Short mmCIF file of N, CA and C in Angstrom, two decimals:
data_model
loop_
_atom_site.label_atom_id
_atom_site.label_comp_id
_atom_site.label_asym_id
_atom_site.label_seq_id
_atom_site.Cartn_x
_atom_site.Cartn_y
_atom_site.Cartn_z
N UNK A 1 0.85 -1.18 0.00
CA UNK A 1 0.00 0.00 0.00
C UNK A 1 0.88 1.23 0.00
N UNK A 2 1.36 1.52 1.09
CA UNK A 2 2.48 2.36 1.17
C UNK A 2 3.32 2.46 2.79
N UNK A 3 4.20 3.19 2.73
CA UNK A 3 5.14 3.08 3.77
C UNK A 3 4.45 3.69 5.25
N UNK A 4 4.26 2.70 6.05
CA UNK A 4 2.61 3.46 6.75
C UNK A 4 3.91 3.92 7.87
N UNK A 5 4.95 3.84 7.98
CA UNK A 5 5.41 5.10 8.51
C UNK A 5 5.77 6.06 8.19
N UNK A 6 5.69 6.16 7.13
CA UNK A 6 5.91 7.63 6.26
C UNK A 6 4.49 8.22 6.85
N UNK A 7 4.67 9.43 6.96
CA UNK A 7 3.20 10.49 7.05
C UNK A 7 2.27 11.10 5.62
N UNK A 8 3.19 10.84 4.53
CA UNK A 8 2.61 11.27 3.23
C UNK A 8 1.15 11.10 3.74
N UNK A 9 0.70 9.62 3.53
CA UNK A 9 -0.52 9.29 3.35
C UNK A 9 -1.66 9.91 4.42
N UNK A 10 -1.25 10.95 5.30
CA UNK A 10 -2.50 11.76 6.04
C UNK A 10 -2.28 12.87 5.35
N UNK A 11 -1.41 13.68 4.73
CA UNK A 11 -2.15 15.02 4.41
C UNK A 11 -1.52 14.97 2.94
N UNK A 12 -2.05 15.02 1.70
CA UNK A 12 -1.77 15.55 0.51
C UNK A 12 -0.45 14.49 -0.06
N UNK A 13 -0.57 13.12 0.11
CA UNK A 13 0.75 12.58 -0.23
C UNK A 13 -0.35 11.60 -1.06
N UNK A 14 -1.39 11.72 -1.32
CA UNK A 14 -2.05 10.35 -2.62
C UNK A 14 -1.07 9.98 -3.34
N UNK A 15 -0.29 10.49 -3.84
CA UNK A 15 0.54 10.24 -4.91
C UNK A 15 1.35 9.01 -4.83
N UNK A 16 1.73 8.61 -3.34
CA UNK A 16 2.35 7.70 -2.84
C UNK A 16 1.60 6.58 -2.48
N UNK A 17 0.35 6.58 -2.45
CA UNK A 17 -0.73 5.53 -2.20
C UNK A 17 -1.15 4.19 -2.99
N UNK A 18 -1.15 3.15 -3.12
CA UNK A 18 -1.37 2.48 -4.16
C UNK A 18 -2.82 2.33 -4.55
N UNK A 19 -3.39 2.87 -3.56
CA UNK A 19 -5.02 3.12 -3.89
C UNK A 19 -5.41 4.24 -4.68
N UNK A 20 -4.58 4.91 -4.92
CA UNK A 20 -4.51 5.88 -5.83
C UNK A 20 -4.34 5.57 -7.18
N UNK A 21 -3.33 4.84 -7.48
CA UNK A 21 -2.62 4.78 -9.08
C UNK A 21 -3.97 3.35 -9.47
N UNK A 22 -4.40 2.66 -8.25
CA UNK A 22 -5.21 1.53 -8.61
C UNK A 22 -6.90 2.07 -9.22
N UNK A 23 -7.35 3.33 -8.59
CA UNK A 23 -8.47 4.24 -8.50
C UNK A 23 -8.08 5.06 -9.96
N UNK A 24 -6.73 5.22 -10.36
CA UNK A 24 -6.68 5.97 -11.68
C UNK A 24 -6.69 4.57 -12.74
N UNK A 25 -6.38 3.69 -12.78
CA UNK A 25 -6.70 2.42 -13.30
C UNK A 25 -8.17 2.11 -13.28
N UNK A 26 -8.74 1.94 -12.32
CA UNK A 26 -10.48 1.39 -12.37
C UNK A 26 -10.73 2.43 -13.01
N UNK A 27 -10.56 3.82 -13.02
CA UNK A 27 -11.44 4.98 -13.39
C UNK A 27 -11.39 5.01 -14.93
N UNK A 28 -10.18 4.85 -15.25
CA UNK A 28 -10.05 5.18 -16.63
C UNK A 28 -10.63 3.72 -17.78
N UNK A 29 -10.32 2.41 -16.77
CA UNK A 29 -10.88 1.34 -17.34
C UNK A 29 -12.64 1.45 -17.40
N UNK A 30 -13.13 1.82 -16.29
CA UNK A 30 -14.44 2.17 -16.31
C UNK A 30 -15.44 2.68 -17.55
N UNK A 31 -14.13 3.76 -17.92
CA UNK A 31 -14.90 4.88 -19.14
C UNK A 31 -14.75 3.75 -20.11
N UNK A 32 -13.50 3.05 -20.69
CA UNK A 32 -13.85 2.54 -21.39
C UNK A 32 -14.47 1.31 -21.55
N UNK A 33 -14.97 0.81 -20.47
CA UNK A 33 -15.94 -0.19 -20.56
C UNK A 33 -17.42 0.38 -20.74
N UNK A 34 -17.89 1.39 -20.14
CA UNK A 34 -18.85 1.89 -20.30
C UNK A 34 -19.49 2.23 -21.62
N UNK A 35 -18.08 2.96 -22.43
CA UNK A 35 -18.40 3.36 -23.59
C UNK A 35 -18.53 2.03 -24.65
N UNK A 36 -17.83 0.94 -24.25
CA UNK A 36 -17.86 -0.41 -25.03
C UNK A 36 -19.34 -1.08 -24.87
N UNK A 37 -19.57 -1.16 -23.58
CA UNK A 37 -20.61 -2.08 -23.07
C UNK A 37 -21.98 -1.65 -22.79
N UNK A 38 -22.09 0.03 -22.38
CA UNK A 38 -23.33 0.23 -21.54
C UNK A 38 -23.49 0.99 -22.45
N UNK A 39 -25.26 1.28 -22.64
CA UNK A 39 -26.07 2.58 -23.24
C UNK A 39 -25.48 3.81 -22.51
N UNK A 40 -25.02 3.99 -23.64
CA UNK A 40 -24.64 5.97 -23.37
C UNK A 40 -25.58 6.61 -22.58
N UNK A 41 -26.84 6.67 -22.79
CA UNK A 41 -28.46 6.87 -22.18
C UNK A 41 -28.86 6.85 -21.43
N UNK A 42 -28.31 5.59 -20.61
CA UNK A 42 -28.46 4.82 -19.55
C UNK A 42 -28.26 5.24 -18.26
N UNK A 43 -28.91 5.33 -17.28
CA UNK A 43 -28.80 5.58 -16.20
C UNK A 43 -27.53 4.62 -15.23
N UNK A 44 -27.28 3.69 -16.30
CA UNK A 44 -26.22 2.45 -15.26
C UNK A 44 -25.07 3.26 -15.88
N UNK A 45 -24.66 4.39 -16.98
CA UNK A 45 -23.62 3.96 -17.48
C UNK A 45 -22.95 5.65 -16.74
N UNK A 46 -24.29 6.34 -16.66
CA UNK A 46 -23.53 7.84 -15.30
C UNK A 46 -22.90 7.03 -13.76
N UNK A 47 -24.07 6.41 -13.40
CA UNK A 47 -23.40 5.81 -12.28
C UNK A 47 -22.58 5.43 -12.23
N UNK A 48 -21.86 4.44 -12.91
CA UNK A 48 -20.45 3.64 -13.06
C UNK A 48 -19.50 4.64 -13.12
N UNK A 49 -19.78 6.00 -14.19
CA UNK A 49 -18.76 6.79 -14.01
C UNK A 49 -18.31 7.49 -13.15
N UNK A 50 -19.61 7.96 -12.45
CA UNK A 50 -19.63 8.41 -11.13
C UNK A 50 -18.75 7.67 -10.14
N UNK A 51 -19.21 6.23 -9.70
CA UNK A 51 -19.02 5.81 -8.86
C UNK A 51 -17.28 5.71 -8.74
N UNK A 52 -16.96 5.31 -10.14
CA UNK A 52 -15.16 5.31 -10.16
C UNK A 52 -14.74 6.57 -9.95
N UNK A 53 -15.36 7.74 -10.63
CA UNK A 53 -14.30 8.94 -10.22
C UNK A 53 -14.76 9.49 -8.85
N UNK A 54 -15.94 9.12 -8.16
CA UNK A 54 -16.09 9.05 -6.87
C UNK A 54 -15.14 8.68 -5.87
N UNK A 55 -14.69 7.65 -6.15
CA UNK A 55 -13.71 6.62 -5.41
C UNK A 55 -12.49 7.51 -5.86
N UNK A 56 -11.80 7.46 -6.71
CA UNK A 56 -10.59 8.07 -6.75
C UNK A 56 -10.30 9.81 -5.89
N UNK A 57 -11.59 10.63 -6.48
CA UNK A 57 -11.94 11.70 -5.83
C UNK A 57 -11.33 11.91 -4.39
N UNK A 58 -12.41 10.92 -3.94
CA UNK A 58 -12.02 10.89 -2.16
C UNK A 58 -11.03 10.38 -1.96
N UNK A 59 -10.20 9.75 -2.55
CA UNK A 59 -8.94 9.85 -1.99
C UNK A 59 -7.96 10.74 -2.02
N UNK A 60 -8.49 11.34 -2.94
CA UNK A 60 -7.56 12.58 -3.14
C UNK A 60 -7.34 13.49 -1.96
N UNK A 61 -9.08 13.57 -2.26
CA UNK A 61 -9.50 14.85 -0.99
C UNK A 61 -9.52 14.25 0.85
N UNK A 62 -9.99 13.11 0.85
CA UNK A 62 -9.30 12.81 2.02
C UNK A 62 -7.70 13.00 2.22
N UNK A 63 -6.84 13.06 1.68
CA UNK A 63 -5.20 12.66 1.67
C UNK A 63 -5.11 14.42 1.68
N UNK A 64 -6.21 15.09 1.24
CA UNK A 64 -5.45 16.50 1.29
C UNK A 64 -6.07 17.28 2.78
N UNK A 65 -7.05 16.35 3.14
CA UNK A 65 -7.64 17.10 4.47
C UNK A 65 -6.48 17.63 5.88
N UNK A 66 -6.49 18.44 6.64
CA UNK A 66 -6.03 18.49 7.52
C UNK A 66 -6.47 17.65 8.64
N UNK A 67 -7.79 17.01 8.62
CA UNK A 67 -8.27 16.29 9.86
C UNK A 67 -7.90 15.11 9.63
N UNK A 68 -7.18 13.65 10.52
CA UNK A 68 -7.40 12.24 10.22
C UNK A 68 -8.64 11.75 10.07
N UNK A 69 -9.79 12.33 11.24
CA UNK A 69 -10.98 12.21 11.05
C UNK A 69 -11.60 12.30 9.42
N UNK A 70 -11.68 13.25 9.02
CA UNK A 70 -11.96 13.47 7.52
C UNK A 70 -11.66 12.81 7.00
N UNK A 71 -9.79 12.91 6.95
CA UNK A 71 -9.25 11.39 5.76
C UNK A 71 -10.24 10.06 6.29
N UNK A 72 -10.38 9.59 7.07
CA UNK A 72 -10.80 8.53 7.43
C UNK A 72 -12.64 8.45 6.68
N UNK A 73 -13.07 9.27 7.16
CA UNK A 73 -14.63 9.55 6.25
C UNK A 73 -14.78 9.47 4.68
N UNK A 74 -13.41 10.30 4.11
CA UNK A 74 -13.70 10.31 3.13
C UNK A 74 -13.25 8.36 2.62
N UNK A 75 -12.52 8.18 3.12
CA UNK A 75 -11.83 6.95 2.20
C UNK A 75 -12.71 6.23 2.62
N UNK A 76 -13.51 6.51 3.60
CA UNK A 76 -14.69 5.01 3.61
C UNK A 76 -15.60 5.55 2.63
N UNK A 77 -16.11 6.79 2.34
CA UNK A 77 -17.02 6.82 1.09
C UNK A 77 -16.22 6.61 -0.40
N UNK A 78 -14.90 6.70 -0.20
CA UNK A 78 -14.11 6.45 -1.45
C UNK A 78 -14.46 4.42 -1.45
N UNK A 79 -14.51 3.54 -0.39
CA UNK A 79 -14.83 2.27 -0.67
C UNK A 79 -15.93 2.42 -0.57
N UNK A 80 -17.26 2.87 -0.20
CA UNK A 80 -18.19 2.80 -0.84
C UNK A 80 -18.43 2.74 -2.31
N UNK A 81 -17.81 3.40 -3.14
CA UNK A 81 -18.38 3.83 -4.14
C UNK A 81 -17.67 2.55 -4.91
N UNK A 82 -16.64 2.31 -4.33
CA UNK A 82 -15.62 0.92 -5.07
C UNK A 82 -16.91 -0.58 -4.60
N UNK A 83 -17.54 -0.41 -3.45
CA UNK A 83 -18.69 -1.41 -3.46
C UNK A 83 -19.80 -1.01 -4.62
N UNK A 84 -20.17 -0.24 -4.91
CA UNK A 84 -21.16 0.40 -5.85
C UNK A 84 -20.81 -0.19 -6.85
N UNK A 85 -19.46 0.20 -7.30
CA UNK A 85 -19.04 0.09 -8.85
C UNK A 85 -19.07 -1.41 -9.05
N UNK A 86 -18.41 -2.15 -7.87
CA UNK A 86 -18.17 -3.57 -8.14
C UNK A 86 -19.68 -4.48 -8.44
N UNK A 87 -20.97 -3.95 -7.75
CA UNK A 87 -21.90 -5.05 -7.85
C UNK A 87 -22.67 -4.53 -9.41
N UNK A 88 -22.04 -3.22 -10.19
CA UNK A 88 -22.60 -2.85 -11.14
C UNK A 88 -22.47 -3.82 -12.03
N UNK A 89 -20.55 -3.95 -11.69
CA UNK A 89 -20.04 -5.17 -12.79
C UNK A 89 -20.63 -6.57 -12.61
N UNK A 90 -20.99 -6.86 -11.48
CA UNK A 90 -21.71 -8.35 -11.11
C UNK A 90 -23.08 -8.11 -11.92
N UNK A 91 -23.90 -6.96 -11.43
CA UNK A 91 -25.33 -6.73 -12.18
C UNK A 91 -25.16 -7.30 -14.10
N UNK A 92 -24.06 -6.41 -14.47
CA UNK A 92 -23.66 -6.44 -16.07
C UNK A 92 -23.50 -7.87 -16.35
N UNK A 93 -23.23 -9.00 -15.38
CA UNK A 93 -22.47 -10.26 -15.91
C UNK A 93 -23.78 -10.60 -15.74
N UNK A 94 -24.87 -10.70 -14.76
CA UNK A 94 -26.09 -11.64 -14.55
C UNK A 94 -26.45 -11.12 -15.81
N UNK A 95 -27.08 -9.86 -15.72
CA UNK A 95 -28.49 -9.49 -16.89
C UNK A 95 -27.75 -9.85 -18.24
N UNK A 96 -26.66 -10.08 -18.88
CA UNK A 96 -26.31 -10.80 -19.49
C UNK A 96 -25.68 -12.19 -20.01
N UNK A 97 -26.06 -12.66 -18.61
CA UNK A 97 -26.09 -14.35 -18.74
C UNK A 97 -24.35 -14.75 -18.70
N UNK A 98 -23.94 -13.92 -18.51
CA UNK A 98 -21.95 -14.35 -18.72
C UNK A 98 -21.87 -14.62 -17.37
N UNK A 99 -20.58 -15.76 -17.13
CA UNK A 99 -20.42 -16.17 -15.73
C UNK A 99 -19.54 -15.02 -15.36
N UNK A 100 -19.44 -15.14 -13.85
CA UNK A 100 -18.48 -14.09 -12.53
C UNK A 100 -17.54 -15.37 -12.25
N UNK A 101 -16.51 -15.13 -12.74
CA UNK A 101 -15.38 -16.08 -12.38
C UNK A 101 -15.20 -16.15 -10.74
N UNK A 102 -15.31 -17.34 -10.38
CA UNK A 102 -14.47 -17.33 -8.95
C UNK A 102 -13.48 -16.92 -8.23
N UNK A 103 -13.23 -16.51 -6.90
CA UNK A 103 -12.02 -16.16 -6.48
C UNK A 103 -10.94 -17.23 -6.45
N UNK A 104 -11.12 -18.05 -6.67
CA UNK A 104 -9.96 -18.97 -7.09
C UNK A 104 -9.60 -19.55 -8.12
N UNK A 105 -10.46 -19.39 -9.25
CA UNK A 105 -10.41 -19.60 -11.05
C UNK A 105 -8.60 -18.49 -11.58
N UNK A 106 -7.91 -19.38 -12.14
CA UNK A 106 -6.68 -19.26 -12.23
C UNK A 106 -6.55 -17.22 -12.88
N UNK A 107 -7.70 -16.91 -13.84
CA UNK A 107 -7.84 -15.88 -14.62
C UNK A 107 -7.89 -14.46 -13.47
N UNK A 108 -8.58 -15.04 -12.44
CA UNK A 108 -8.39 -13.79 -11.07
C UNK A 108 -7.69 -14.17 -10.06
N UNK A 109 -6.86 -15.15 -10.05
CA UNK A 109 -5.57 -14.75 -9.75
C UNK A 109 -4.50 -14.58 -10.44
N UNK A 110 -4.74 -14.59 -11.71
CA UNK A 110 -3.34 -13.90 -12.11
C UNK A 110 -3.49 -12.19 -12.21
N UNK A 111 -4.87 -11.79 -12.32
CA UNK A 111 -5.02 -10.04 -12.06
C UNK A 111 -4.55 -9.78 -10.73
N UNK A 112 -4.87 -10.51 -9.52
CA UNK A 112 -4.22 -10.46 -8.15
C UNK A 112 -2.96 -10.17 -8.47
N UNK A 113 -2.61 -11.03 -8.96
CA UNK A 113 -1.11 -11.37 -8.89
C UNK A 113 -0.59 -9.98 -9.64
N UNK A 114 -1.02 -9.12 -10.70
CA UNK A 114 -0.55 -8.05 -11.46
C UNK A 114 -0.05 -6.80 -10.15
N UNK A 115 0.63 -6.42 -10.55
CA UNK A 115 1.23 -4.85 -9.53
C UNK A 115 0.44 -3.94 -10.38
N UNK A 116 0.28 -3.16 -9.20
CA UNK A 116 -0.34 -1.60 -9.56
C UNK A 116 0.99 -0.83 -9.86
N UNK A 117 0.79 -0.51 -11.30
CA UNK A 117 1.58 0.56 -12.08
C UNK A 117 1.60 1.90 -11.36
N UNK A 118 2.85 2.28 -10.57
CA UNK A 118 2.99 3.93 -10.17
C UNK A 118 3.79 4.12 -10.51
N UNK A 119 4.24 3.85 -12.06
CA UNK A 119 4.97 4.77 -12.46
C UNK A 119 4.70 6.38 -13.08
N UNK A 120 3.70 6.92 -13.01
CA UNK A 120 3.13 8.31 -12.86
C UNK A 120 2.65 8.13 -14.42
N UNK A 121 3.17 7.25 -15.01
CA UNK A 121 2.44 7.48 -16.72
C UNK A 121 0.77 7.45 -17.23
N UNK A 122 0.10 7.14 -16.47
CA UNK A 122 -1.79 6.99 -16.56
C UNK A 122 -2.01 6.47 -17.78
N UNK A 123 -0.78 5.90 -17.75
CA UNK A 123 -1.56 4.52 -18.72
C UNK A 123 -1.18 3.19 -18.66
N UNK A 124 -0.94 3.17 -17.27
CA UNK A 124 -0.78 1.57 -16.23
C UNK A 124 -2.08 0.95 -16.73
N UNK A 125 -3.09 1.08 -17.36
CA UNK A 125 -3.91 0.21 -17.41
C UNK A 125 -3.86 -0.28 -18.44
N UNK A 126 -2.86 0.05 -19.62
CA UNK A 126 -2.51 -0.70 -20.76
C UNK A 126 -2.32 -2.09 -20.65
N UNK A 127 -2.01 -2.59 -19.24
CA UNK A 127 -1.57 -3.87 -18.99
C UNK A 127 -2.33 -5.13 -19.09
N UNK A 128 -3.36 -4.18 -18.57
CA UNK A 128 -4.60 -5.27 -18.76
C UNK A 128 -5.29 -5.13 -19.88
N UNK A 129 -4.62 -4.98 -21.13
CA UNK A 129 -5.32 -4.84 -22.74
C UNK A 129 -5.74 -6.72 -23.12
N UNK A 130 -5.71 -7.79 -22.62
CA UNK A 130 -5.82 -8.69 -23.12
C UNK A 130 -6.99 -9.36 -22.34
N UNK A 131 -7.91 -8.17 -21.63
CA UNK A 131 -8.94 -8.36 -20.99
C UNK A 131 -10.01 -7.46 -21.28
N UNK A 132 -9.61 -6.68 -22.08
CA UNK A 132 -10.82 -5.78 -22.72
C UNK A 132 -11.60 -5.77 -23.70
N UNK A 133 -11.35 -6.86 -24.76
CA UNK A 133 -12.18 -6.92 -25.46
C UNK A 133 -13.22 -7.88 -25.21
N UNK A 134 -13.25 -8.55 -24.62
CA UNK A 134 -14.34 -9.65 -24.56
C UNK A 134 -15.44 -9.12 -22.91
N UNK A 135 -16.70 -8.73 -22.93
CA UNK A 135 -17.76 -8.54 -21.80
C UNK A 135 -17.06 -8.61 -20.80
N UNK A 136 -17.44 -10.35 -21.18
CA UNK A 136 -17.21 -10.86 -19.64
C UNK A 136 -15.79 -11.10 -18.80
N UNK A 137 -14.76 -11.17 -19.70
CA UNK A 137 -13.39 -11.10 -19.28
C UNK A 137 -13.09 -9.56 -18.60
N UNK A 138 -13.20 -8.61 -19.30
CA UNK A 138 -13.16 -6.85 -19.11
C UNK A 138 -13.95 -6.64 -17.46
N UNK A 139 -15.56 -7.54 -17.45
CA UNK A 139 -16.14 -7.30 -16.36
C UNK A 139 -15.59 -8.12 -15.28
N UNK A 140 -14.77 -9.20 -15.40
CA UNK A 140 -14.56 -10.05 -14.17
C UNK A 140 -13.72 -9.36 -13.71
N UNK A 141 -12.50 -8.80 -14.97
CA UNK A 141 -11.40 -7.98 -14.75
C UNK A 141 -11.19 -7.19 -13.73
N UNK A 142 -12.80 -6.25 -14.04
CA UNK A 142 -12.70 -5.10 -13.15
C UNK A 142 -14.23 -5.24 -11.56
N UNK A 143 -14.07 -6.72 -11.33
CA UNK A 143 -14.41 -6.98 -10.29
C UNK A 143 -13.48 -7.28 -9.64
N UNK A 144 -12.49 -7.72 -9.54
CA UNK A 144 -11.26 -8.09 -9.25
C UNK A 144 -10.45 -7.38 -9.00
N UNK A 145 -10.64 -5.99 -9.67
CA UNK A 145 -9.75 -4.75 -8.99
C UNK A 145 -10.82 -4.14 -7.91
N UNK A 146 -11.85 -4.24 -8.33
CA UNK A 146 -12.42 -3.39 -7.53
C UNK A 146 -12.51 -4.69 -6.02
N UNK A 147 -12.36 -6.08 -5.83
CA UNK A 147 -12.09 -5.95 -4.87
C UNK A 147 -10.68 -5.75 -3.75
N UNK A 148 -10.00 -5.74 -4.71
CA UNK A 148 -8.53 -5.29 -4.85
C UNK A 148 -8.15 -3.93 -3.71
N UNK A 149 -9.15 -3.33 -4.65
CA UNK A 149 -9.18 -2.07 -4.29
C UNK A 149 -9.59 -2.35 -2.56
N UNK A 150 -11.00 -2.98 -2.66
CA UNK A 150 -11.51 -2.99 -1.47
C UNK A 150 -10.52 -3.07 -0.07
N UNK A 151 -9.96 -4.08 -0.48
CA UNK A 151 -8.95 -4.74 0.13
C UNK A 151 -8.05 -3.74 0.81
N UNK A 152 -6.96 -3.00 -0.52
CA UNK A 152 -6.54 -2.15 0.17
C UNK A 152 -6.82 -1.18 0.87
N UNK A 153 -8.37 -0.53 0.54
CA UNK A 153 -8.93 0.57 1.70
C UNK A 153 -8.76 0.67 2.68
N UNK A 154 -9.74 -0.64 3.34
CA UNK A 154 -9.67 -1.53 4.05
C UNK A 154 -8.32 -1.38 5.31
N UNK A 155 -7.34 -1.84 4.73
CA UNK A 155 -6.07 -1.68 5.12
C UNK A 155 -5.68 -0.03 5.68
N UNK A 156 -5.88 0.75 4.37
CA UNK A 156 -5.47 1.92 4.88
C UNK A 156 -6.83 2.48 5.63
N UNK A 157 -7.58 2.45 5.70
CA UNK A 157 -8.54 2.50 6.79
C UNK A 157 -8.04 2.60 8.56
N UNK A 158 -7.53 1.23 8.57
CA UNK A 158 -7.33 0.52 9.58
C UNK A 158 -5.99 0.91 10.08
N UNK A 159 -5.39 1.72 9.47
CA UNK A 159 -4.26 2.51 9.64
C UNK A 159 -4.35 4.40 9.80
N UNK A 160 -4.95 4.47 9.05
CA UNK A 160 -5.63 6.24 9.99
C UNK A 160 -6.50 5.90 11.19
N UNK A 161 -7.33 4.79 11.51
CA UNK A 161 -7.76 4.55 12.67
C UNK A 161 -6.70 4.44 13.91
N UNK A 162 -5.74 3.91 13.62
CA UNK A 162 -4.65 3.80 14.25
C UNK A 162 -3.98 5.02 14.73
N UNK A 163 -3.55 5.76 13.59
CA UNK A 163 -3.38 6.98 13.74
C UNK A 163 -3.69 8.05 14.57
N UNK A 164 -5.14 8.04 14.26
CA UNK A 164 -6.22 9.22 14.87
C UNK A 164 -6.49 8.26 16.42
N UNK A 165 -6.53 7.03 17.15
CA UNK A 165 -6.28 6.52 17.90
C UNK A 165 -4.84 7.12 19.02
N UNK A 166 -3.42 7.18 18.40
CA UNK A 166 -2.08 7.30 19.05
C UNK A 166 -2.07 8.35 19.00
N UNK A 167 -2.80 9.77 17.82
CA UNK A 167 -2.24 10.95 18.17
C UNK A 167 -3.45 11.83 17.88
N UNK A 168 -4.46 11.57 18.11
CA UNK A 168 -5.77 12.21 18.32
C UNK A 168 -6.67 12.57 17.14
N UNK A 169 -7.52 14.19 17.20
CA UNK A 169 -7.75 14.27 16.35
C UNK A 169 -7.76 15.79 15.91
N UNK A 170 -7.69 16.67 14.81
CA UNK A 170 -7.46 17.87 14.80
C UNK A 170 -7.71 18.70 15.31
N UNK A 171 -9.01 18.56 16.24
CA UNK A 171 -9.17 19.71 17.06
C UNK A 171 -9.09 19.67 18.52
N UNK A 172 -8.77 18.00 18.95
CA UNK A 172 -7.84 18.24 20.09
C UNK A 172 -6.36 18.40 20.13
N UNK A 173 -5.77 18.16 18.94
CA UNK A 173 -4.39 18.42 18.46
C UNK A 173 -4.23 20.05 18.36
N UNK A 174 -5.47 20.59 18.41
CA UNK A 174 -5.18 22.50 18.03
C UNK A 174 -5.63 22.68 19.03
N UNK A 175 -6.64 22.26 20.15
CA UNK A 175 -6.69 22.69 21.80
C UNK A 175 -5.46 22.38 22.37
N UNK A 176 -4.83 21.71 22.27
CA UNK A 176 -3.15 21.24 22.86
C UNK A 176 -2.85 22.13 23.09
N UNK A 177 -2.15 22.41 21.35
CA UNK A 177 -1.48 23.58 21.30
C UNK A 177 -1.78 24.91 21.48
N UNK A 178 -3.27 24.95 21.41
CA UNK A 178 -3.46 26.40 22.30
C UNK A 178 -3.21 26.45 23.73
N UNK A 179 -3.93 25.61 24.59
CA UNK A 179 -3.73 25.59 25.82
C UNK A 179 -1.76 25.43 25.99
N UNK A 180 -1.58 24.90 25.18
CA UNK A 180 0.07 24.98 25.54
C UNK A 180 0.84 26.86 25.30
N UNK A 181 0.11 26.99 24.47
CA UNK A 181 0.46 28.72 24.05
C UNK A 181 -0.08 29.67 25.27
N UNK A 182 -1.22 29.28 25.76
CA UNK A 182 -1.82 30.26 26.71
C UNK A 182 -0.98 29.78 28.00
N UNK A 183 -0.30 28.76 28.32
CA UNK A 183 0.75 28.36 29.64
C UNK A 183 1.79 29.56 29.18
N UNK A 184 2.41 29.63 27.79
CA UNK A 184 3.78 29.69 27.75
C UNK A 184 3.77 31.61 28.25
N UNK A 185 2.30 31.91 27.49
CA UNK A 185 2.44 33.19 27.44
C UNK A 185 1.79 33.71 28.92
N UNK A 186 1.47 33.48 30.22
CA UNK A 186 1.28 33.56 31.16
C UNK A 186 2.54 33.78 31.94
#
């Protein structure tokens, strides 16, 4: 995920996140599944877009908040929206009769097995070109990141909890230091 003793990942360090470069991957795979697969028209095919640049969004803006509290809010509505997106792709495989590969069918674990591209180029998702043309391969694809994704939230979740746990939260961190200012200047 990232170096959870590094501090990047509470204020403005997304960049260093792997939920980040993975959220610019679903997002951009999204559009073009949408535009491949779903009615332009369609009320399923705003949502999906929504829901991915939703998810990436909040991580942004959580990672730029000053509060842990906040970061922590936002990245749980940033996995919300990664739950949203994912049962869209399950919805897409039923109403069209294509199977949802298993979590242990060799084809989703070898996407497991793929690294999230941070090399800053935004077009890490080139990798997975031998999964986009076919429905149901493209949709298992991107169930598989998206629980990927889940996964890592999850994780970093459970690590600003930690955080905001050992060293509070912003506005008892700014009563501190006031009450420490109103000692010094007495």
């Amino acid at each position: 995920m990232t170096n959870l003793s590094n501090n990047s990942y509470l204020k403005g360090g997304y960049e260093s996140l792997i939920v980040y470069w993975l959220a610019i991957d679903i997002s951009d795979l999204t559009a073009i599944f949408c535009k491949r697969f779903i009615d332009k028209k369609s009320r399923t095919f705003d949502q999906m877009i929504q829901a991915s640049r939703s998810g990436k969004q909040n991580i942004v803006e959580g990672s730029l908040e000053n509060s842990v509290e906040s970061n922590l809010k936002l990245t749980g509505v940033a996995r919300a929206s990664y739950g949203e997106l994912l049962e869209d792709y399950r919805d897409f495989l039923r109403q069209k009769g294509l199977n949802i590969w298993q979590k242990n069918d060799s084809r989703v674990i070898a996407v497991r097995r793929m690294r999230v591209n941070t090399n800053r180029s935004y077009k890490s998702h080139e990798s997975y070109k031998s999964y986009l043309t076919d429905p149901e391969a493209f949709a298992n694809l991107m169930i598989t990141l998206c629980f990927k994704q889940g996964y890592l939230l999850d994780r970093l979740i459970r690590a600003l909890q930690e955080k905001f746990i050992k060293e509070g939260g912003f506005r008892e961190n700014l009563y501190k230091k006031r009450s420490n200012f109103k000692k010094i200047k007495s």
